[in-house]
Tab-separated table of C-alpha atoms in Angstrom:
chain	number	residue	atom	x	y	z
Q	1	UNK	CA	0.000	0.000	0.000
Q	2	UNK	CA	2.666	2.220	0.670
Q	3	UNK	CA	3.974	1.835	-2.863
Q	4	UNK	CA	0.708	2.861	-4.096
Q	5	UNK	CA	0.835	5.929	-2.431
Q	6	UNK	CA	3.779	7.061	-3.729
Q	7	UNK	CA	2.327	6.292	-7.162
Q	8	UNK	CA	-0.771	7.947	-6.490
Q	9	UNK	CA	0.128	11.910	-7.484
Q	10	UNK	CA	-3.831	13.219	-7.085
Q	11	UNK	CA	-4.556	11.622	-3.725
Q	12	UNK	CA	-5.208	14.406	-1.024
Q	13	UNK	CA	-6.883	12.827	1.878
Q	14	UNK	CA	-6.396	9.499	3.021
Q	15	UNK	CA	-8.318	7.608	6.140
Q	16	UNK	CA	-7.229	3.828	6.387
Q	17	UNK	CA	-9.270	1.984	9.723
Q	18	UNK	CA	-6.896	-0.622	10.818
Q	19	UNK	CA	-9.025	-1.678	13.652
Q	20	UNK	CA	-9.911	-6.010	13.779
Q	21	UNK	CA	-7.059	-5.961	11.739
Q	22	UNK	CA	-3.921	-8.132	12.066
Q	23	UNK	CA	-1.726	-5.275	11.489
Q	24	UNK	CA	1.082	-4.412	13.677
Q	25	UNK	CA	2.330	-1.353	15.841
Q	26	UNK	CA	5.131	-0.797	12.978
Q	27	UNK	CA	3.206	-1.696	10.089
Q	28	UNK	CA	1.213	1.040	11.089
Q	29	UNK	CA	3.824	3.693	12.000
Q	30	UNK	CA	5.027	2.707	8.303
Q	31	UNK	CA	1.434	3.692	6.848
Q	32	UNK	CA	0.770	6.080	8.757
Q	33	UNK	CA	4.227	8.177	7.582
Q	34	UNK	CA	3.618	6.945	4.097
Q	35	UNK	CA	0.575	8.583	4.040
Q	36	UNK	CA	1.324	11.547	5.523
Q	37	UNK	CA	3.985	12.206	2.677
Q	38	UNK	CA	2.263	11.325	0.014
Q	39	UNK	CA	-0.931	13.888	1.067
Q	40	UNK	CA	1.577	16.463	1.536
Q	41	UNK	CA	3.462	15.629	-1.702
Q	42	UNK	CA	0.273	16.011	-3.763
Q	43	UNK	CA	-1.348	19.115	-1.560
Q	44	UNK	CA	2.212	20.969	-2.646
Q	45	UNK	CA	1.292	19.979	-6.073
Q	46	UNK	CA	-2.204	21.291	-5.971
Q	47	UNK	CA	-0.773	24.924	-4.281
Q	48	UNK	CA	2.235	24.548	-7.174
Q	49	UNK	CA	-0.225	24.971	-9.482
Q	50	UNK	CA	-2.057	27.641	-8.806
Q	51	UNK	CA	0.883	29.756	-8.430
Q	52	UNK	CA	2.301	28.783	-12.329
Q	53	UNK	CA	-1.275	29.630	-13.440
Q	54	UNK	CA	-0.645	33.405	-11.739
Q	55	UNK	CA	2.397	33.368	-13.341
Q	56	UNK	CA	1.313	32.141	-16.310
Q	57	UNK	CA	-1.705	35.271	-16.479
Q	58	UNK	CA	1.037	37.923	-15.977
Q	59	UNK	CA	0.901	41.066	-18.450
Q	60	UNK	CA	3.103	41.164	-21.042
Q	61	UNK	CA	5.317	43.795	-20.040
Q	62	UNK	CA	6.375	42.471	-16.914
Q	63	UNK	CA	9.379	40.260	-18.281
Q	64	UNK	CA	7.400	37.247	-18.629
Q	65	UNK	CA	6.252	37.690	-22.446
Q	66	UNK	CA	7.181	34.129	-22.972
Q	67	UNK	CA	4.349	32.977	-20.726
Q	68	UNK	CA	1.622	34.378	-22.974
Q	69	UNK	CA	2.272	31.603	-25.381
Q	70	UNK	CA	-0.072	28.395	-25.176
Q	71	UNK	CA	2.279	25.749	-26.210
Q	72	UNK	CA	5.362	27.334	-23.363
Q	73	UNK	CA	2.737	27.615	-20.372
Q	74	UNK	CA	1.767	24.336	-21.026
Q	75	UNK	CA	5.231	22.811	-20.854
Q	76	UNK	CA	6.519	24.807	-17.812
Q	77	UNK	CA	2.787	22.775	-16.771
Q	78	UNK	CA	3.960	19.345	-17.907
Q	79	UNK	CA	7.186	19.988	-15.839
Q	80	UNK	CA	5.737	20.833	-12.278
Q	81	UNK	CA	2.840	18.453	-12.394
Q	82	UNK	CA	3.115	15.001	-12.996
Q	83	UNK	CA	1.691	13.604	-16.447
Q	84	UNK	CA	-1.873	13.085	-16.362
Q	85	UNK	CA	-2.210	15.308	-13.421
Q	86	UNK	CA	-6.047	16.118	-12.717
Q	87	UNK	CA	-4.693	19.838	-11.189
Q	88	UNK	CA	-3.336	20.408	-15.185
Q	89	UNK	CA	-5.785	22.896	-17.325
Q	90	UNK	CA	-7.945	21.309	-19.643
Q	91	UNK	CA	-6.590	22.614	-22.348
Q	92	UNK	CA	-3.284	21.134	-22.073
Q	93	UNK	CA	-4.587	17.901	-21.718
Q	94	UNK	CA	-7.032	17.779	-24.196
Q	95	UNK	CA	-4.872	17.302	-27.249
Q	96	UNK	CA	-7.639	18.674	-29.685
Q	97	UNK	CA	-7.814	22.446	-28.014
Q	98	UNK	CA	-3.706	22.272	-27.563
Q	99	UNK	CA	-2.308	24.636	-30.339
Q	100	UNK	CA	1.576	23.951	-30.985
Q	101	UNK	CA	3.987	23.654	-34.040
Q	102	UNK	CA	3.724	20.233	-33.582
Q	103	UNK	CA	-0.306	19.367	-33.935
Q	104	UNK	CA	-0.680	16.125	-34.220
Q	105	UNK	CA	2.563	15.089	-32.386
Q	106	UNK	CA	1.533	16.920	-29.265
Q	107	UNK	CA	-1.775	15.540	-29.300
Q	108	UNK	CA	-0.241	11.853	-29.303
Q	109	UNK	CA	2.437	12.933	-26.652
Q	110	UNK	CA	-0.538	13.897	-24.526
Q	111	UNK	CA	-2.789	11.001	-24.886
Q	112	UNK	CA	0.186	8.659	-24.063
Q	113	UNK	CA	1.310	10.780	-20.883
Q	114	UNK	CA	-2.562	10.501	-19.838
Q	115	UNK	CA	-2.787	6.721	-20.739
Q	116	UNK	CA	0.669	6.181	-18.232
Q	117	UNK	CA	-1.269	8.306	-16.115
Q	118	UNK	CA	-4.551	5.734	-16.242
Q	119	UNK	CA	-2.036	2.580	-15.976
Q	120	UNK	CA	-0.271	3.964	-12.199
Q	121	UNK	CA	-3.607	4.820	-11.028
Q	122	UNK	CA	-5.582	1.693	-11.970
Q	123	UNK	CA	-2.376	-0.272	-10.709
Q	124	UNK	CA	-1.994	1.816	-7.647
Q	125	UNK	CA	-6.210	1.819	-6.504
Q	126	UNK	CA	-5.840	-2.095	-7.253
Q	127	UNK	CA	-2.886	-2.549	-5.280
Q	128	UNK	CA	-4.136	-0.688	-2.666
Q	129	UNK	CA	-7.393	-2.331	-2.245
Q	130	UNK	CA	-6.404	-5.738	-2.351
Q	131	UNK	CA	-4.135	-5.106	0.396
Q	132	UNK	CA	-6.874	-3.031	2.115
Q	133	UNK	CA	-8.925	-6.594	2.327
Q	134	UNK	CA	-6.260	-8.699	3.119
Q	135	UNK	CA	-5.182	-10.051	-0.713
Q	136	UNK	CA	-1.639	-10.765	-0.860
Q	137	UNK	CA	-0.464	-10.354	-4.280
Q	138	UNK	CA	2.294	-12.420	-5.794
Q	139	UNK	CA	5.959	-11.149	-5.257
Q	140	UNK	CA	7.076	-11.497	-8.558
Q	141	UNK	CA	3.884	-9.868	-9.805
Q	142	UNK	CA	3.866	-7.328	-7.961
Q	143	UNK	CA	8.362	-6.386	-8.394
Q	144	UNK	CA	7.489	-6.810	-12.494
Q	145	UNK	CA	4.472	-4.259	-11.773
Q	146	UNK	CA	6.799	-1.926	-9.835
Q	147	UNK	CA	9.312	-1.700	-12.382
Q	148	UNK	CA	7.114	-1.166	-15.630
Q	149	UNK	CA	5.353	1.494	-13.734
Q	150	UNK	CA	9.108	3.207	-12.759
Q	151	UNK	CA	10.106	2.867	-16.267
Q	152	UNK	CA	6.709	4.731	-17.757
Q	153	UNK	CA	7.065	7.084	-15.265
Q	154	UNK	CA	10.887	7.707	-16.147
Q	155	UNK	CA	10.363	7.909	-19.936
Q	156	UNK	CA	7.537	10.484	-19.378
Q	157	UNK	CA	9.687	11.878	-17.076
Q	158	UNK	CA	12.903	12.365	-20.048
Q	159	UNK	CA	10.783	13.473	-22.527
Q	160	UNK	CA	8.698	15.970	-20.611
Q	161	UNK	CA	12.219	17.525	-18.894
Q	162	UNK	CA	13.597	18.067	-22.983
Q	163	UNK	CA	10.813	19.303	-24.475
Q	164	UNK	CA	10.742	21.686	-22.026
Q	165	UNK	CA	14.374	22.733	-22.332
Q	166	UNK	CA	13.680	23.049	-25.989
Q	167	UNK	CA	11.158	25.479	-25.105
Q	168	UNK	CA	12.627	27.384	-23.166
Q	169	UNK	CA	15.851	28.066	-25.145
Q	170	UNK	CA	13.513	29.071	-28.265
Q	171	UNK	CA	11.704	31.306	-25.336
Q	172	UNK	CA	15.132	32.766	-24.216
Q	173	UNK	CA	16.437	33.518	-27.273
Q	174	UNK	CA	13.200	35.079	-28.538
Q	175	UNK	CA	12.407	37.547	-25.724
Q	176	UNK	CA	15.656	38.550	-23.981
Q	177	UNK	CA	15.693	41.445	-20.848
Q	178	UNK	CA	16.787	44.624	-22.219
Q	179	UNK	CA	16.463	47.236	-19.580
Q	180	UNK	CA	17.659	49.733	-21.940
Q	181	UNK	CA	14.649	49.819	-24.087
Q	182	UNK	CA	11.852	51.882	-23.311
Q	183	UNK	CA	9.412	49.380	-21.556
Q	184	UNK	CA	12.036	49.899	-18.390
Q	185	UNK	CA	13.800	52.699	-17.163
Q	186	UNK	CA	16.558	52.807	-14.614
Q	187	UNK	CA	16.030	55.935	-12.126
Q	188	UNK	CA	18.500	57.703	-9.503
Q	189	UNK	CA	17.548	59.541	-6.607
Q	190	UNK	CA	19.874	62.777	-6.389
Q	191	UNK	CA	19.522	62.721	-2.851
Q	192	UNK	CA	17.927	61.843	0.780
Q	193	UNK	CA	17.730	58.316	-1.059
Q	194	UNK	CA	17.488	56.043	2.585
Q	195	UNK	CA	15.567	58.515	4.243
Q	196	UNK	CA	12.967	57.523	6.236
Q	197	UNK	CA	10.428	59.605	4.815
Q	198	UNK	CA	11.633	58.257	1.061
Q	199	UNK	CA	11.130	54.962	1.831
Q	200	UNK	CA	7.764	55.269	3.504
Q	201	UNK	CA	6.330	57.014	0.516
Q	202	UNK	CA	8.031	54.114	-1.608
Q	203	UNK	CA	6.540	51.305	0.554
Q	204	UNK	CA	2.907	53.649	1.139
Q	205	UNK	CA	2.074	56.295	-1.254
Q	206	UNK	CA	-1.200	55.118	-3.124
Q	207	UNK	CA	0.521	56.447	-6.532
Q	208	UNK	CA	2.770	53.148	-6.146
Q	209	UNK	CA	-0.033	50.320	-5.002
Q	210	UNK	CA	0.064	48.814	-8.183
Q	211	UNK	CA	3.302	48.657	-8.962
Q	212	UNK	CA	4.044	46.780	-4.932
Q	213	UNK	CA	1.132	44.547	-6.022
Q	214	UNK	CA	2.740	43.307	-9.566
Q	215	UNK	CA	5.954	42.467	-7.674
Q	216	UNK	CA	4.814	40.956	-4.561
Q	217	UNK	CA	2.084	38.933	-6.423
Q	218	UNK	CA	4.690	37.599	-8.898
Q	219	UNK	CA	6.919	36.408	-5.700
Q	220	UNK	CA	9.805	38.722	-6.005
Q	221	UNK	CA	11.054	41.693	-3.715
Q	222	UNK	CA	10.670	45.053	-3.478
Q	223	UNK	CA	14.018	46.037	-2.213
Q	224	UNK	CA	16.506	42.623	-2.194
Q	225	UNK	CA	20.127	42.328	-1.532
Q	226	UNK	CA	20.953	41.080	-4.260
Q	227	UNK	CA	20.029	44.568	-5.777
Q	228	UNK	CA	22.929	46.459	-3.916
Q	229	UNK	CA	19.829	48.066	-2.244
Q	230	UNK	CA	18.088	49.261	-5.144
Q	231	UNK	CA	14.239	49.552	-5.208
Q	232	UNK	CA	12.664	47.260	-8.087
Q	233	UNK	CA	9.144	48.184	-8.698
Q	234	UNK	CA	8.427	45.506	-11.502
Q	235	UNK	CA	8.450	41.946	-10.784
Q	236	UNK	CA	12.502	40.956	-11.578
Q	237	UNK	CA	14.456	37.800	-10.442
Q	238	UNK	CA	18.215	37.607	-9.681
Q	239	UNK	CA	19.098	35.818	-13.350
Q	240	UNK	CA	17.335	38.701	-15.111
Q	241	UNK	CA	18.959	41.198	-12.990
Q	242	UNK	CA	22.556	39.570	-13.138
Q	243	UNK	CA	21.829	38.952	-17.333
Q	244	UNK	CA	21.390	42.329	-17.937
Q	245	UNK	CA	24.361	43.411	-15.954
Q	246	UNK	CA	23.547	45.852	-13.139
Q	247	UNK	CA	25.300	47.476	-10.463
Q	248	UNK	CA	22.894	49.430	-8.611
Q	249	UNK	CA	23.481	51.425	-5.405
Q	250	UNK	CA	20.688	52.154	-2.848
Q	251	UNK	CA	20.102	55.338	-4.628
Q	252	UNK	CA	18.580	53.437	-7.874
Q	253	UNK	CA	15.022	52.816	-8.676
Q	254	UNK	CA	14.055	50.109	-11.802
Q	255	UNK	CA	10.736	50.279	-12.892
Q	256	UNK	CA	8.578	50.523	-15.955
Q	257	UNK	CA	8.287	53.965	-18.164
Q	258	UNK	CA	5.400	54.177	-17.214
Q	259	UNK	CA	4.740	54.167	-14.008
Q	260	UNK	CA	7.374	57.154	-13.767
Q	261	UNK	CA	5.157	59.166	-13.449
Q	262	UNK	CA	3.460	57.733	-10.440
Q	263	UNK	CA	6.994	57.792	-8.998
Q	264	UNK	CA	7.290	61.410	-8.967
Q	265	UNK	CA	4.082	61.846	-7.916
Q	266	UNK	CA	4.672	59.869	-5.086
Q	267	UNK	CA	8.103	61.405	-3.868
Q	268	UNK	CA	6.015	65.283	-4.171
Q	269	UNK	CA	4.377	64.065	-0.551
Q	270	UNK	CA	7.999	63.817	0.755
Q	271	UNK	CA	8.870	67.118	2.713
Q	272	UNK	CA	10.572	69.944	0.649
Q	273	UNK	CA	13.383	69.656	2.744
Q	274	UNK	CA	14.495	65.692	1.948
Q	275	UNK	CA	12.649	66.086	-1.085
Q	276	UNK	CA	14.290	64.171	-4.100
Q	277	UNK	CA	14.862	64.459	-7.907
Q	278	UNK	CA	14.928	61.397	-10.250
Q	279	UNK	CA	17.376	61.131	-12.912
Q	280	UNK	CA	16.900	58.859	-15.992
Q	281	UNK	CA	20.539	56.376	-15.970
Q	282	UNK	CA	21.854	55.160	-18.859
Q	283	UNK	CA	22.441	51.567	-18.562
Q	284	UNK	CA	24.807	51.017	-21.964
Q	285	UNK	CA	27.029	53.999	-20.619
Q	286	UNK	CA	30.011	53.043	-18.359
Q	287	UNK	CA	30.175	52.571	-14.447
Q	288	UNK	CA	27.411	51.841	-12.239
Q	289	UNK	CA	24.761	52.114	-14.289
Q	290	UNK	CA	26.098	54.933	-16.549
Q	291	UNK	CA	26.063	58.234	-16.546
Q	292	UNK	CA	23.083	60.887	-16.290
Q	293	UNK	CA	21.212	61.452	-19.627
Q	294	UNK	CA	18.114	63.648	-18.335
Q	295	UNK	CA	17.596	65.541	-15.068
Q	296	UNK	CA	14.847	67.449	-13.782
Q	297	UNK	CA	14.727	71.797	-13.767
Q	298	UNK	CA	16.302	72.932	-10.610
Q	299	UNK	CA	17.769	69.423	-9.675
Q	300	UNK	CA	21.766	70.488	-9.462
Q	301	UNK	CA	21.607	71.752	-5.869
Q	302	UNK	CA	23.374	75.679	-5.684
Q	303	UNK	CA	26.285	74.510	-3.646
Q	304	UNK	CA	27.511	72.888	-6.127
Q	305	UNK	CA	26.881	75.136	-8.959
Q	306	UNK	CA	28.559	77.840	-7.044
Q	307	UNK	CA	31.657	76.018	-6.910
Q	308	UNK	CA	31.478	74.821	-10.746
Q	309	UNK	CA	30.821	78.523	-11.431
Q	310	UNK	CA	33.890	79.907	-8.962
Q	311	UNK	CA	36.090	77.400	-10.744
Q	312	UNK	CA	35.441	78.603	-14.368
Q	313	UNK	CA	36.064	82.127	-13.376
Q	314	UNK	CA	38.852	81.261	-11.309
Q	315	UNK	CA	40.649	79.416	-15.041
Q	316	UNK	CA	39.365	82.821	-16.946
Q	317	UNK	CA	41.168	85.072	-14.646
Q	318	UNK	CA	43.961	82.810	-14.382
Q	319	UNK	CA	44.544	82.794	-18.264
Q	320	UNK	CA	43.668	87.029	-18.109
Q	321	UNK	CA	46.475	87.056	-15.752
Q	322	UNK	CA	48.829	84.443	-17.978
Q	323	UNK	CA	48.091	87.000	-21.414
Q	324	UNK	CA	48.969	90.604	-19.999
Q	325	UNK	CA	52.049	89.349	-18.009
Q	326	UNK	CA	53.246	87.766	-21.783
Q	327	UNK	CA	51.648	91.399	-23.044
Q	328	UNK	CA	53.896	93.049	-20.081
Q	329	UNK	CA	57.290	91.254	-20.637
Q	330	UNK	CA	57.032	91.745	-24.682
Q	331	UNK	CA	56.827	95.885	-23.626
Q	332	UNK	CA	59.602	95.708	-21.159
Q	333	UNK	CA	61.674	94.142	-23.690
Q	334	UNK	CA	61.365	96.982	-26.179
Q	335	UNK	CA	62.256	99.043	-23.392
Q	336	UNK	CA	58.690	100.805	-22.925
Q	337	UNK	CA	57.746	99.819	-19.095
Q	338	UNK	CA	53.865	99.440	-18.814
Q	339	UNK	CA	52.515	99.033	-15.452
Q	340	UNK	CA	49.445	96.895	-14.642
Q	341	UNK	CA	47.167	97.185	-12.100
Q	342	UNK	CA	44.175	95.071	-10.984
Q	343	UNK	CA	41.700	96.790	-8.776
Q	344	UNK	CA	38.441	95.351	-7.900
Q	345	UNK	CA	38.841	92.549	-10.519
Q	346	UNK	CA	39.481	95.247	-13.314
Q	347	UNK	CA	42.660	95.410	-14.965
Q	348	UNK	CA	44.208	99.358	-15.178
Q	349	UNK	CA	46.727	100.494	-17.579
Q	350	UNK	CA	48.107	104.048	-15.965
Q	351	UNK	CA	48.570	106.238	-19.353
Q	352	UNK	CA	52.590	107.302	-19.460
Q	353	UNK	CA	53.025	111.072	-19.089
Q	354	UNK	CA	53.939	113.273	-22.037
Q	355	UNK	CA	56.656	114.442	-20.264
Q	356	UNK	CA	58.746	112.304	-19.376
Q	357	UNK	CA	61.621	114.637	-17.477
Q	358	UNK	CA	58.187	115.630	-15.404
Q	359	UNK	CA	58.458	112.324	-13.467
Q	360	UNK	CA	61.930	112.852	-12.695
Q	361	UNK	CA	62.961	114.108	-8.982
Q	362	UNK	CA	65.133	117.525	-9.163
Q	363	UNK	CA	67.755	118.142	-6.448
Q	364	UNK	CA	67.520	121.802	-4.965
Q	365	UNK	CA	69.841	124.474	-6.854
């Protein structure tokens, strides 16, 4: 009976009544964990399922385009579930609704996963009841039984796992992640990034609901590790993050173009004060996620334009300075003496007198 179990993949409740029974205190221990395991095994099945058919429904824009397809949902099905599974739509197991390249191969690769299906089941309920009333079936019998259902399972098994790989190579090389096309942008916070009052309008403001909803409903995080800290408001694993080749800071923000601007309507409730810009990052460009392409009016704080504007006309006066000292030495070298003076950052050339025995000192007769 235990064997059955483990054969049995749709099984979800079990009650076995072993009272005016011969059985033992270990016999039942045995049954009773075999069971257990086998409920469990096939109640993670049923809950397995319903998440892949969330996933499976996901928009198109999300990163899962792949999904949308008929023939790929229904593999990444076939994988999870075992073959014949009663939890599987019924359009992937009825192989006259299935649409695929390969028609009327897919149809007979269904039927035949559903008829091993039939065989374990029939074989399992039969084994299981004539053990349930005492039958003892003959060892041989029941080893050559074993084994033809472990080798129908196994060849199901092989040929589900590479049709799926198939699948999902053509799906990989179809519809890559490219966060530098339009559908996602890559955002940086000019400043106050980790403050509190950031992050609570992040994790609160009702601009953003939908946008925590998409990635929490899709199983992925809003703010993981793995991210170097970075906020990801569209649902995004590790591969697709690592693929693409980020290096994000706590400052960044991914999301999708258009829920930009949500974002910035969001971060207007944070106070003036710790108050934010967003700038647009350009992920082909070099370093951590490139360099700044497009920044909002008024978003270069003044300090910092004072001392890019104090620099330049520190270099003009400099090179001022550099031309009339050349101008000066030329003069002085053709004898003519030309004096320079700078007052109040204005350059004065005193005008030589006509006479020039004026300017020189007389001794008393």
């Amino acid at each position: 009976m235990a064997e059955a179990l483990k054969q049995n993949i749709t099984l979800q409740f079990f009650t076995i009544d072993c009272r005016n029974t011969s059985i033992g205190d270990e016999t039942k221990a045995a049954l009773r964990e075999a069971i257990t395991q086998a409920t469990q095994r096939n109640q993670a099945l049923r809950a397995q399922r319903h998440s892949l058919a969330r996933l499976a429904r996901w928009s198109g824009d999300t990163g899962f385009q792949s999904l949308s397809e008929g023939e790929f949902r229904k593999r990444v099905f076939q994988f999870f579930l075992p073959p014949g599974c009663k939890l599987m739509p019924v359009d992937f197991l009825n192989p006259q609704r299935v649409t695929q390249t390969g028609g009327e191969v897919a149809g007979a690769a269904c039927a035949e996963m559903r008829a091993h299906h039939e065989v374990a089941a029939v074989a399992s309920a039969g084994a299981g009841s004539a053990q349930s009333e005492g039958t003892v079936l003959d060892p041989a019998k029941e080893e050559q039984l074993g084994l033809a259902l472990e080798q129908s399972m196994a060849d199901a098994t092989d040929r589900e796992n590479s049709d799926l790989a198939d699948a999902i190579m053509r799906s990989k090389s179809d519809t890559p992640l490219r966060l530098h096309e339009n559908s996602v942008v890559v955002l940086r916070l000019t400043r106050h990034a980790q403050a509190a009052e950031v992050v609570h309008e992040i994790l609160q403001s009702p601009d953003l609901e939908k946008c925590r909803a998409m990635v929490l409903e899709a199983g992925c995080e809003l703010r993981p590790k793995w991210a170097g800290g970075a906020w990801l408001l569209l649902p995004l694993t590790r591969e697709q993050f690592e693929e693409a080749g980020l290096e994000t800071t706590p400052v960044h923000i991914i999301a999708l173009s258009r829920d930009e601007d949500a974002l910035r309507r969001a971060l207007k409730a944070v106070p003036k004060e710790k108050r934010p810009k967003l700038r647009t990052e350009n992920h082909d460009a070099d370093g951590p996620c490139g360099a700044s392409q497009r920044a909002d009016a008024g978003s270069d704080d003044e300090e910092s334009m004072a001392r890019q504007v104090g620099s330049g006309m520190g270099q003009e006066h400099r090179e001022e300075e550099e031309w009339f000292a050349g101008a000066a030495s030329r003069a002085g070298s053709s004898g003519d003496r030309i004096e320079i003076a700078v007052e109040r950052t204005f350059v004065h050339f005193p005008m030589p007198r006509e006479d020039h025995a004026a300017s020189v000192c007389k001794s008393a007769p």
